[in-house]
Coordinates of C-alpha atoms in Angstrom, one line a residue:
Chain A
X1 CA -28.9 23.3 2.8
X2 CA -30.5 22.3 6.0
X3 CA -32.4 19.5 4.3
X4 CA -29.2 18.2 2.7
X5 CA -27.4 17.9 6.1
X6 CA -30.4 16.3 7.6
X7 CA -30.7 13.8 4.8
X8 CA -27.0 12.9 5.0
X9 CA -27.0 12.6 8.8
X10 CA -30.2 10.5 8.8
X11 CA -28.7 8.2 6.3
X12 CA -25.8 7.5 8.7
X13 CA -27.2 7.3 12.2
X14 CA -29.2 4.6 14.0
X15 CA -31.7 7.1 15.3
X16 CA -32.7 9.3 12.4
X17 CA -35.5 11.0 14.3
X18 CA -33.1 12.5 16.8
X19 CA -31.0 14.1 14.0
X20 CA -31.9 17.8 13.7
X21 CA -30.3 20.7 12.0
X22 CA -30.7 24.4 12.7
X23 CA -29.7 26.9 10.0
X24 CA -28.6 30.4 10.5
X25 CA -27.6 32.9 7.9
X26 CA -24.8 35.4 8.5
X27 CA -22.7 37.7 6.4
X28 CA -20.1 34.9 5.8
X29 CA -22.6 32.4 4.5
X30 CA -24.6 29.7 6.1
X31 CA -24.1 28.2 9.5
X32 CA -25.5 24.8 10.2
X33 CA -25.7 23.1 13.6
X34 CA -26.3 19.4 13.5
X35 CA -27.5 17.6 16.6
X36 CA -27.8 13.8 16.8
X37 CA -28.4 11.3 19.6
X38 CA -25.3 11.1 21.8
X39 CA -24.7 7.5 20.8
X40 CA -24.8 8.5 17.1
X41 CA -22.1 11.1 17.4
X42 CA -19.5 8.7 16.2
X43 CA -21.6 8.0 13.1
X44 CA -21.5 11.6 12.0
X45 CA -18.0 12.4 13.1
X46 CA -16.1 9.3 12.3
X47 CA -12.6 8.2 13.1
X48 CA -10.4 11.3 13.2
X49 CA -13.4 13.3 11.9
X50 CA -13.4 11.6 8.6
X51 CA -17.1 11.5 8.2
X52 CA -17.6 15.1 9.4
X53 CA -14.9 16.1 6.9
X54 CA -16.7 14.2 4.0
X55 CA -20.0 15.9 4.9
X56 CA -18.3 19.3 4.9
X57 CA -16.8 18.7 1.5
X58 CA -20.2 17.8 0.1
X59 CA -21.6 21.0 1.7
X60 CA -18.8 23.0 0.2
X61 CA -19.8 21.8 -3.2
X62 CA -23.4 22.5 -2.6
X63 CA -22.5 26.0 -1.3
X64 CA -20.3 26.6 -4.3
X65 CA -23.3 26.2 -6.6
X66 CA -24.9 29.1 -4.9
X67 CA -21.8 31.1 -4.2
X68 CA -22.1 30.6 -0.5
X69 CA -19.9 29.4 2.2
X70 CA -21.2 26.7 4.5
X71 CA -20.1 26.1 8.0
X72 CA -21.1 22.9 9.8
X73 CA -20.9 22.4 13.6
X74 CA -21.8 19.1 15.2
X75 CA -23.1 19.0 18.7
Chain B
X1 CA 22.7 -34.6 15.3
X2 CA 25.3 -31.9 15.6
X3 CA 28.2 -31.4 13.2
X4 CA 31.0 -28.9 13.3
X5 CA 33.1 -27.6 10.5
X6 CA 36.0 -25.3 10.7
X7 CA 37.4 -23.1 7.9
X8 CA 39.6 -20.1 7.5
X9 CA 39.7 -17.3 5.0
X10 CA 40.9 -13.7 4.5
X11 CA 37.8 -12.3 6.1
X12 CA 35.2 -13.8 8.4
X13 CA 32.7 -13.8 5.7
X14 CA 34.9 -15.8 3.4
X15 CA 35.7 -18.2 6.2
X16 CA 32.0 -18.7 6.8
X17 CA 31.4 -19.3 3.2
X18 CA 34.1 -21.9 3.1
X19 CA 32.9 -23.6 6.2
X20 CA 29.4 -23.7 4.7
X21 CA 30.6 -25.4 1.6
X22 CA 32.3 -28.0 3.7
X23 CA 29.1 -28.5 5.6
X24 CA 27.2 -28.6 2.4
X25 CA 24.7 -26.1 3.5
X26 CA 24.2 -22.4 3.7
X27 CA 24.5 -19.7 6.3
X28 CA 20.8 -19.8 7.1
X29 CA 21.1 -23.3 8.5
X30 CA 24.1 -23.0 10.7
X31 CA 25.3 -21.5 13.9
X32 CA 28.5 -19.6 13.4
X33 CA 31.2 -19.2 16.0
X34 CA 34.1 -17.0 15.1
X35 CA 37.4 -18.4 16.4
X36 CA 39.6 -15.7 15.2
X37 CA 38.7 -12.5 13.5
X38 CA 42.1 -12.2 11.7
X39 CA 43.7 -9.0 10.7
X40 CA 44.5 -7.5 7.4
X41 CA 48.1 -6.5 8.3
X42 CA 50.1 -4.0 6.3
X43 CA 51.3 -4.9 2.9
X44 CA 50.6 -8.5 3.6
X45 CA 52.8 -8.5 6.7
X46 CA 51.2 -9.4 9.9
X47 CA 48.3 -10.8 7.9
X48 CA 46.2 -13.3 9.8
X49 CA 43.4 -15.4 8.5
X50 CA 40.0 -15.4 10.1
X51 CA 38.9 -18.7 11.4
X52 CA 35.3 -19.7 12.1
X53 CA 33.4 -22.8 13.2
X54 CA 30.0 -23.5 11.9
X55 CA 27.7 -25.8 13.7
X56 CA 25.0 -27.7 11.8
X57 CA 22.2 -29.0 13.9
X58 CA 20.0 -31.6 12.3
X59 CA 17.2 -33.5 13.9
X60 CA 17.0 -35.9 11.1
X61 CA 19.9 -37.9 9.6
X62 CA 20.8 -38.2 6.0
X63 CA 18.5 -35.7 4.1
X64 CA 20.8 -33.0 5.3
X65 CA 23.1 -32.5 2.3
X66 CA 19.9 -31.8 0.3
X67 CA 19.7 -28.5 2.1
X68 CA 22.7 -27.3 0.3
X69 CA 20.8 -25.8 -2.6
X70 CA 17.6 -24.8 -0.9
X71 CA 18.3 -22.6 2.0
X72 CA 15.8 -22.2 4.8
X73 CA 14.2 -25.6 5.2
X74 CA 13.0 -28.5 3.1
X75 CA 14.7 -31.2 5.0
X76 CA 13.7 -33.4 7.9
X77 CA 11.0 -32.6 10.4
X78 CA 12.7 -29.3 11.2
X79 CA 12.1 -28.2 7.6
X80 CA 8.5 -29.3 7.7
X81 CA 7.9 -26.9 10.4
X82 CA 9.7 -24.1 8.6
X83 CA 8.2 -25.0 5.3
X84 CA 4.7 -24.9 6.7
X85 CA 5.5 -21.6 8.3
X86 CA 6.5 -20.3 5.0
X87 CA 3.4 -21.5 3.3
X88 CA 1.3 -20.0 6.0
X89 CA 2.9 -16.7 5.5
X90 CA 2.4 -16.9 1.9
X91 CA -1.2 -17.9 2.1
X92 CA -2.4 -15.6 4.7
X93 CA -3.2 -12.9 2.2
X94 CA -4.7 -15.6 0.1
X95 CA -6.9 -16.5 3.0
X96 CA -8.5 -13.1 2.9
X97 CA -8.7 -13.6 -0.8
X98 CA -12.0 -15.4 -0.6
X99 CA -13.7 -12.5 1.0
X100 CA -12.1 -9.9 -1.2
X101 CA -12.7 -9.0 -4.8
X102 CA -11.3 -11.0 -7.6
X103 CA -8.9 -8.4 -8.7
X104 CA -7.2 -8.2 -5.4
X105 CA -7.1 -12.0 -5.5
X106 CA -5.4 -11.9 -8.9
X107 CA -2.9 -9.4 -7.7
X108 CA -2.3 -11.4 -4.6
X109 CA -1.3 -14.2 -6.9
X110 CA 1.0 -12.0 -8.8
X111 CA 2.5 -10.9 -5.6
X112 CA 3.1 -14.4 -4.6
X113 CA 4.9 -14.9 -7.8
X114 CA 7.1 -11.9 -7.0
X115 CA 7.7 -13.1 -3.5
X116 CA 8.9 -16.4 -4.9
X117 CA 11.1 -14.5 -7.2
X118 CA 12.5 -12.8 -4.2
X119 CA 13.1 -16.1 -2.6
X120 CA 14.9 -17.3 -5.7
X121 CA 17.0 -14.3 -5.5
X122 CA 17.8 -15.3 -2.0
X123 CA 18.7 -18.7 -3.2
X124 CA 20.9 -17.3 -5.9
X125 CA 22.7 -15.1 -3.5
X126 CA 23.1 -18.0 -1.1
X127 CA 24.7 -19.9 -4.0
X128 CA 27.1 -17.1 -4.6
X129 CA 27.9 -17.1 -1.0
X130 CA 28.8 -20.7 -1.3
X131 CA 31.3 -20.0 -3.9
X132 CA 32.8 -17.5 -1.6
X133 CA 32.9 -14.9 -4.3
X134 CA 30.2 -12.8 -3.1
X135 CA 30.4 -10.7 -0.1
X136 CA 27.6 -11.6 2.2
X137 CA 26.5 -8.0 3.0
X138 CA 26.2 -7.2 -0.6
X139 CA 24.0 -10.2 -1.3
X140 CA 21.7 -9.3 1.5
X141 CA 21.3 -5.7 0.5
X142 CA 20.4 -6.7 -2.9
X143 CA 17.9 -9.2 -1.7
X144 CA 16.2 -6.6 0.4
X145 CA 15.9 -4.2 -2.4
X146 CA 14.4 -6.8 -4.7
X147 CA 11.7 -7.8 -2.3
X148 CA 10.9 -4.3 -1.1
X149 CA 8.7 -3.0 -3.8
X150 CA 6.4 -6.0 -3.6
X151 CA 6.2 -5.5 0.1
X152 CA 5.1 -1.9 -0.4
X153 CA 2.4 -2.8 -2.9
X154 CA 1.2 -5.4 -0.5
X155 CA 1.0 -2.8 2.2
X156 CA -1.0 -0.5 0.0
X157 CA -3.3 -3.4 -0.7
X158 CA -4.0 -3.8 2.9
X159 CA -4.6 -0.1 3.2
X160 CA -6.6 0.2 0.0
X161 CA -9.6 -1.6 1.3
X162 CA -11.6 0.5 3.7
X163 CA -12.8 -0.9 7.0
X164 CA -10.5 -3.9 7.0
X165 CA -10.6 -5.8 3.8
X166 CA -11.3 -9.1 5.5
X167 CA -15.1 -8.6 5.5
X168 CA -15.8 -7.2 2.1
X169 CA -18.5 -9.3 0.4
X170 CA -18.3 -9.3 -3.4
X171 CA -21.3 -7.9 -5.1
X172 CA -23.1 -10.3 -7.4
X173 CA -25.1 -9.6 -10.5
X174 CA -28.9 -9.6 -10.2
X175 CA -31.1 -8.7 -7.3
X176 CA -28.2 -7.9 -5.0
X177 CA -26.7 -5.3 -7.4
X178 CA -30.2 -3.8 -8.0
X179 CA -30.9 -3.6 -4.4
X180 CA -27.6 -1.9 -3.7
X181 CA -28.0 0.5 -6.6
X182 CA -31.4 1.4 -5.2
X183 CA -30.0 2.0 -1.7
X184 CA -27.2 4.1 -3.1
X185 CA -29.5 6.2 -5.2
X186 CA -31.8 6.7 -2.3
X187 CA -28.9 8.4 -0.6
X188 CA -27.5 10.1 -3.6
X189 CA -30.6 11.5 -5.4
X190 CA -31.5 14.2 -2.8
X191 CA -27.8 15.1 -2.7
X192 CA -27.7 15.5 -6.5
X193 CA -30.9 17.6 -6.4
X194 CA -29.2 19.9 -3.9
X195 CA -26.2 20.1 -6.2
X196 CA -28.5 20.9 -9.1
X197 CA -27.4 18.0 -11.2
X198 CA -29.4 15.2 -12.7
X199 CA -26.9 12.7 -13.9
X200 CA -27.8 9.4 -15.6
X201 CA -26.6 6.5 -13.6
X202 CA -25.2 3.2 -14.9
X203 CA -24.3 0.4 -12.6
X204 CA -22.0 -2.5 -13.3
X205 CA -20.0 -4.9 -11.2
X206 CA -16.2 -5.0 -11.6
X207 CA -14.4 -7.5 -9.5
X208 CA -17.0 -7.8 -6.9
X209 CA -17.3 -4.0 -6.4
X210 CA -20.4 -2.1 -7.5
X211 CA -19.5 0.7 -9.8
X212 CA -22.0 3.5 -10.2
X213 CA -21.1 5.6 -13.2
X214 CA -22.7 9.0 -13.8
X215 CA -23.0 10.8 -17.0
X216 CA -24.5 14.1 -17.9
X217 CA -23.5 17.7 -18.4
X218 CA -21.9 19.9 -15.9
X219 CA -20.7 17.3 -13.4
X220 CA -17.4 18.9 -12.6
X221 CA -18.8 20.1 -9.3
X222 CA -19.4 16.5 -8.4
X223 CA -15.8 15.6 -8.8
X224 CA -14.2 18.6 -7.1
X225 CA -10.6 19.3 -6.7
X226 CA -8.7 16.1 -7.5
X227 CA -11.8 14.1 -6.9
X228 CA -12.3 15.4 -3.4
X229 CA -16.1 15.8 -3.6
X230 CA -16.5 12.5 -5.5
X231 CA -14.4 10.7 -2.9
X232 CA -16.4 12.2 0.0
X233 CA -19.7 11.2 -1.7
X234 CA -18.3 7.8 -2.3
X235 CA -17.3 7.4 1.3
X236 CA -20.7 8.6 2.6
X237 CA -22.5 6.4 0.1
X238 CA -20.6 3.4 1.3
X239 CA -21.5 4.2 4.9
X240 CA -25.1 4.8 4.1
X241 CA -25.5 1.6 2.1
X242 CA -23.6 -0.6 4.6
X243 CA -25.3 0.9 7.6
X244 CA -28.0 -1.7 7.8
X245 CA -26.2 -4.6 6.3
X246 CA -24.7 -7.4 8.2
X247 CA -22.0 -7.9 5.6
X248 CA -19.9 -5.2 4.0
X249 CA -20.0 -4.3 0.3
X250 CA -18.0 -1.8 -1.6
X251 CA -19.2 0.8 -4.0
X252 CA -17.2 3.0 -6.3
X253 CA -18.7 6.2 -7.7
X254 CA -17.4 7.4 -11.0
X255 CA -18.3 10.5 -13.0
X256 CA -17.7 10.6 -16.7
X257 CA -14.8 8.2 -16.4
X258 CA -12.9 10.3 -13.9
X259 CA -11.5 7.2 -12.2
X260 CA -9.9 5.9 -15.4
X261 CA -8.4 9.3 -16.4
X262 CA -7.1 9.9 -12.9
X263 CA -5.4 6.5 -13.0
X264 CA -3.8 7.4 -16.3
X265 CA -2.7 10.7 -14.9
X266 CA -1.2 9.1 -11.8
X267 CA 0.7 6.5 -13.8
X268 CA 2.1 9.2 -16.1
X269 CA 3.0 11.2 -13.0
X270 CA 4.6 8.2 -11.4
X271 CA 6.9 7.6 -14.3
X272 CA 7.8 11.3 -14.5
X273 CA 8.6 11.4 -10.8
X274 CA 10.7 8.2 -11.1
X275 CA 12.7 9.8 -13.9
X276 CA 13.2 12.8 -11.7
X277 CA 14.4 10.6 -8.8
X278 CA 16.9 8.8 -11.0
X279 CA 18.1 12.1 -12.5
X280 CA 18.6 14.0 -9.3
X281 CA 19.4 11.1 -7.0
X282 CA 17.1 12.6 -4.4
X283 CA 14.0 11.1 -3.1
X284 CA 10.9 12.4 -4.6
X285 CA 7.7 12.8 -2.6
X286 CA 4.2 12.9 -3.8
X287 CA 1.3 14.8 -2.4
X288 CA -0.7 13.0 0.2
X289 CA -3.0 10.6 -1.5
X290 CA -5.6 8.0 -0.5
X291 CA -4.6 4.4 -0.4
X292 CA -6.2 3.6 -3.7
X293 CA -4.2 6.3 -5.5
X294 CA -1.0 5.4 -3.7
X295 CA -1.4 1.8 -4.8
X296 CA -1.7 2.9 -8.4
X297 CA 1.6 4.6 -8.1
X298 CA 3.3 1.7 -6.4
X299 CA 2.0 -0.7 -9.0
X300 CA 3.1 1.6 -11.8
X301 CA 6.7 1.6 -10.6
X302 CA 6.7 -2.0 -9.3
X303 CA 8.8 -3.1 -12.3
X304 CA 10.9 -0.1 -12.6
X305 CA 14.3 -1.4 -11.7
X306 CA 15.8 2.0 -11.2
X307 CA 13.7 3.0 -8.2
X308 CA 12.0 1.8 -5.0
X309 CA 8.8 3.2 -3.7
X310 CA 7.4 3.3 -0.2
X311 CA 4.8 5.3 1.7
X312 CA 5.4 7.5 4.7
X313 CA 3.4 9.6 7.1
X314 CA 0.1 8.8 8.7
X315 CA -3.3 8.8 7.2
X316 CA -4.8 11.0 5.8
X317 CA -1.5 12.6 5.0
X318 CA 0.3 9.5 3.9
X319 CA 2.4 9.9 0.7
X320 CA 4.4 7.9 -1.7
X321 CA 8.1 8.4 -1.8
X322 CA 10.3 7.3 -4.7
X323 CA 14.0 6.5 -4.1
X324 CA 16.6 5.9 -6.6
X325 CA 18.2 2.5 -6.1
X326 CA 21.6 3.0 -4.7
X327 CA 23.6 0.6 -6.8
X328 CA 21.9 1.6 -10.0
X329 CA 24.5 4.2 -11.0
X330 CA 27.4 2.0 -10.0
X331 CA 26.2 -0.7 -12.2
X332 CA 26.3 1.8 -15.1
X333 CA 29.9 2.4 -14.3
X334 CA 29.3 5.9 -13.2
X335 CA 30.4 7.4 -9.9
X336 CA 28.5 6.0 -7.0
X337 CA 26.6 8.5 -4.9
X338 CA 28.7 8.5 -1.8
X339 CA 26.4 10.6 0.2
X340 CA 23.3 8.7 1.2
X341 CA 20.1 9.9 -0.3
X342 CA 19.6 13.5 0.7
X343 CA 17.1 14.3 3.4
X344 CA 15.7 17.3 1.6
X345 CA 12.5 16.1 -0.1
X346 CA 12.4 17.1 -3.7
X347 CA 8.8 17.7 -3.3
X348 CA 7.4 19.2 -6.4
X349 CA 3.9 20.7 -6.3
X350 CA 4.2 22.1 -9.8
X351 CA 4.8 18.9 -11.6
X352 CA 1.9 17.4 -9.8
X353 CA -0.5 20.3 -10.5
X354 CA 0.7 20.4 -14.1
X355 CA -0.5 17.0 -14.7
X356 CA -3.9 17.5 -13.3

């Protein structure tokens, strides 16, 4: 799951090296924390969170395959 | 040059119509001064005619009577200005045409046609005004209604192209398409891997847009609820592919002809909802949809004379609303709906879901 978010984020930002994801498991499912360079925040969030929303939708589909819930935070 | 004409009639409108006939022009080209409003009186007693004065202003001399049949413009320098203004307005969407896809261009053309039709309607109404038979308000209402659907479709069109349609570069066959397909797949392949599906990809260009169609078993997950996942992936793919480009290209992702079947569903739904609007006389609202889907609905009902469509709300919750045309029932000789269209939305989740 971590690789998926990393891949998507790095495809969108100007500074791919700065994009990192930390993954934590809990009873609800997977929690992912995405960090990108401050100037790339807009690239992963988008106008009115549109990009973040799209990423979450894809993650939800990926999670559904494994029967897990995925939570994504962006920092 | 300035000319004044005076006329009287039972109502102000009638007086204006008569004065316009005298002036050999239409209401659009004159300034109206009401001299007397007149009064209806009781049983014809105390009845007073309305009197008006219309002032015709012409910069040029004789061409003026020619305006009689063609309302706003087409005479003298004055008209030149208006005429060019008109053309501008009409061609502005066309200006963007070049940078947009062929399809949109084609539809723009259709739209122009419709617009002209609208103008003709205007002209017709103006003619009726001239005979003094038609009440002005009536004519105007009808004109608005006639033009409205086109306007809506146009609006959707503007909305339907993401990131401002002015900068979309049409995709061409050959190296450009291959390069874009490769770029898209570079983004999509790892995503597909994660989603545990290995679809076959087929790329083709439709109207300057690169379509990537995927085939293979078990791709339902890729589509999601009402195309949610597919649309999200499409959006992200567009961003990823366009990130390093100076121009902007558009990609559409399709899974097992989902786009076509969705369009069919939406058109069927649109007609069903239109019937419902006509039957109940209430406005019918759709679920929020993306611009592309709203546009399909608007286009599907564009030629349905019984209803008007428009969109309301803000993205991403914007939705299509269908209204029954007000004078429709009256024309059929049935009782006119006195009450304006009810404010309660006849929103119907069930019929929507049923068609999915």
